[in-house]
């Protein structure tokens, strides 16, 4: 059971990490094309992807903007 939960967490983290790149790009485009801004958003959103559900929530929230 524990291995299944760890596997599930790893899958969710991988999906959220993948989605964080698109979200970071959209957030950077809203503020202008700045490489430092893109790096900062990627860093923040990759940390957010470690929390199950938070990365997907941020992706949906920023998708409509």
Short mmCIF file of C-alpha atoms in Angstrom, two decimals:
data_model
loop_
_atom_site.label_atom_id
_atom_site.label_comp_id
_atom_site.label_asym_id
_atom_site.label_seq_id
_atom_site.Cartn_x
_atom_site.Cartn_y
_atom_site.Cartn_z
CA UNK A 1 0.00 0.00 0.00
CA UNK A 2 2.80 2.38 0.88
CA UNK A 3 4.56 1.75 -2.43
CA UNK A 4 1.33 2.48 -4.29
CA UNK A 5 0.96 5.83 -2.53
CA UNK A 6 4.58 6.74 -3.29
CA UNK A 7 4.09 5.80 -6.94
CA UNK A 8 0.89 7.86 -7.10
CA UNK A 9 2.66 10.87 -5.53
CA UNK A 10 5.51 10.57 -8.04
CA UNK A 11 3.09 10.45 -10.98
CA UNK A 12 1.16 13.49 -9.72
CA UNK A 13 4.41 15.37 -9.14
CA UNK A 14 5.65 14.56 -12.65
CA UNK A 15 2.40 15.75 -14.25
CA UNK A 16 2.36 18.95 -12.20
CA UNK A 17 6.02 19.59 -13.01
CA UNK A 18 5.23 19.24 -16.71
CA UNK A 19 2.29 21.64 -16.41
CA UNK A 20 4.40 24.15 -14.48
CA UNK A 21 6.42 25.00 -17.59
CA UNK A 22 3.34 26.12 -19.50
CA UNK A 23 2.05 28.03 -16.50
CA UNK A 24 5.40 29.77 -16.04
CA UNK A 25 5.43 30.73 -19.70
CA UNK A 26 1.92 32.22 -19.48
CA UNK A 27 2.76 34.14 -16.31
CA UNK A 28 5.95 35.49 -17.89
CA UNK A 29 4.10 36.61 -21.02
CA UNK A 30 1.65 38.56 -18.84
CA UNK A 31 4.51 40.56 -17.33
CA UNK A 32 6.69 40.86 -20.43
CA UNK A 33 9.40 38.65 -21.92
CA UNK A 34 12.04 38.46 -19.25
CA UNK A 35 14.34 35.46 -18.85
CA UNK A 36 14.86 36.12 -15.14
CA UNK A 37 11.11 36.23 -14.63
CA UNK A 38 10.69 32.93 -16.46
CA UNK A 39 13.38 31.30 -14.33
CA UNK A 40 11.74 32.59 -11.14
CA UNK A 41 8.29 31.33 -12.12
CA UNK A 42 9.68 27.93 -13.10
CA UNK A 43 11.47 27.67 -9.77
CA UNK A 44 8.39 28.64 -7.76
CA UNK A 45 6.03 26.40 -9.73
CA UNK A 46 8.37 23.40 -9.56
CA UNK A 47 8.35 23.72 -5.77
CA UNK A 48 4.55 24.01 -5.90
CA UNK A 49 4.40 20.82 -7.96
CA UNK A 50 5.71 18.87 -4.96
CA UNK A 51 2.38 19.46 -3.20
CA UNK A 52 -0.26 17.17 -4.70
CA UNK A 53 -3.02 19.20 -6.29
CA UNK A 54 -1.41 22.63 -5.93
CA UNK A 55 0.31 22.62 -9.31
CA UNK A 56 -2.84 21.52 -11.11
CA UNK A 57 -4.86 24.18 -9.27
CA UNK A 58 -2.40 26.90 -10.34
CA UNK A 59 -2.47 25.61 -13.91
CA UNK A 60 -6.29 25.82 -14.07
CA UNK A 61 -6.29 29.23 -12.38
CA UNK A 62 -3.76 30.73 -14.81
CA UNK A 63 -5.25 29.01 -17.86
CA UNK A 64 -8.27 31.30 -17.97
CA UNK A 65 -6.26 34.54 -17.79
#
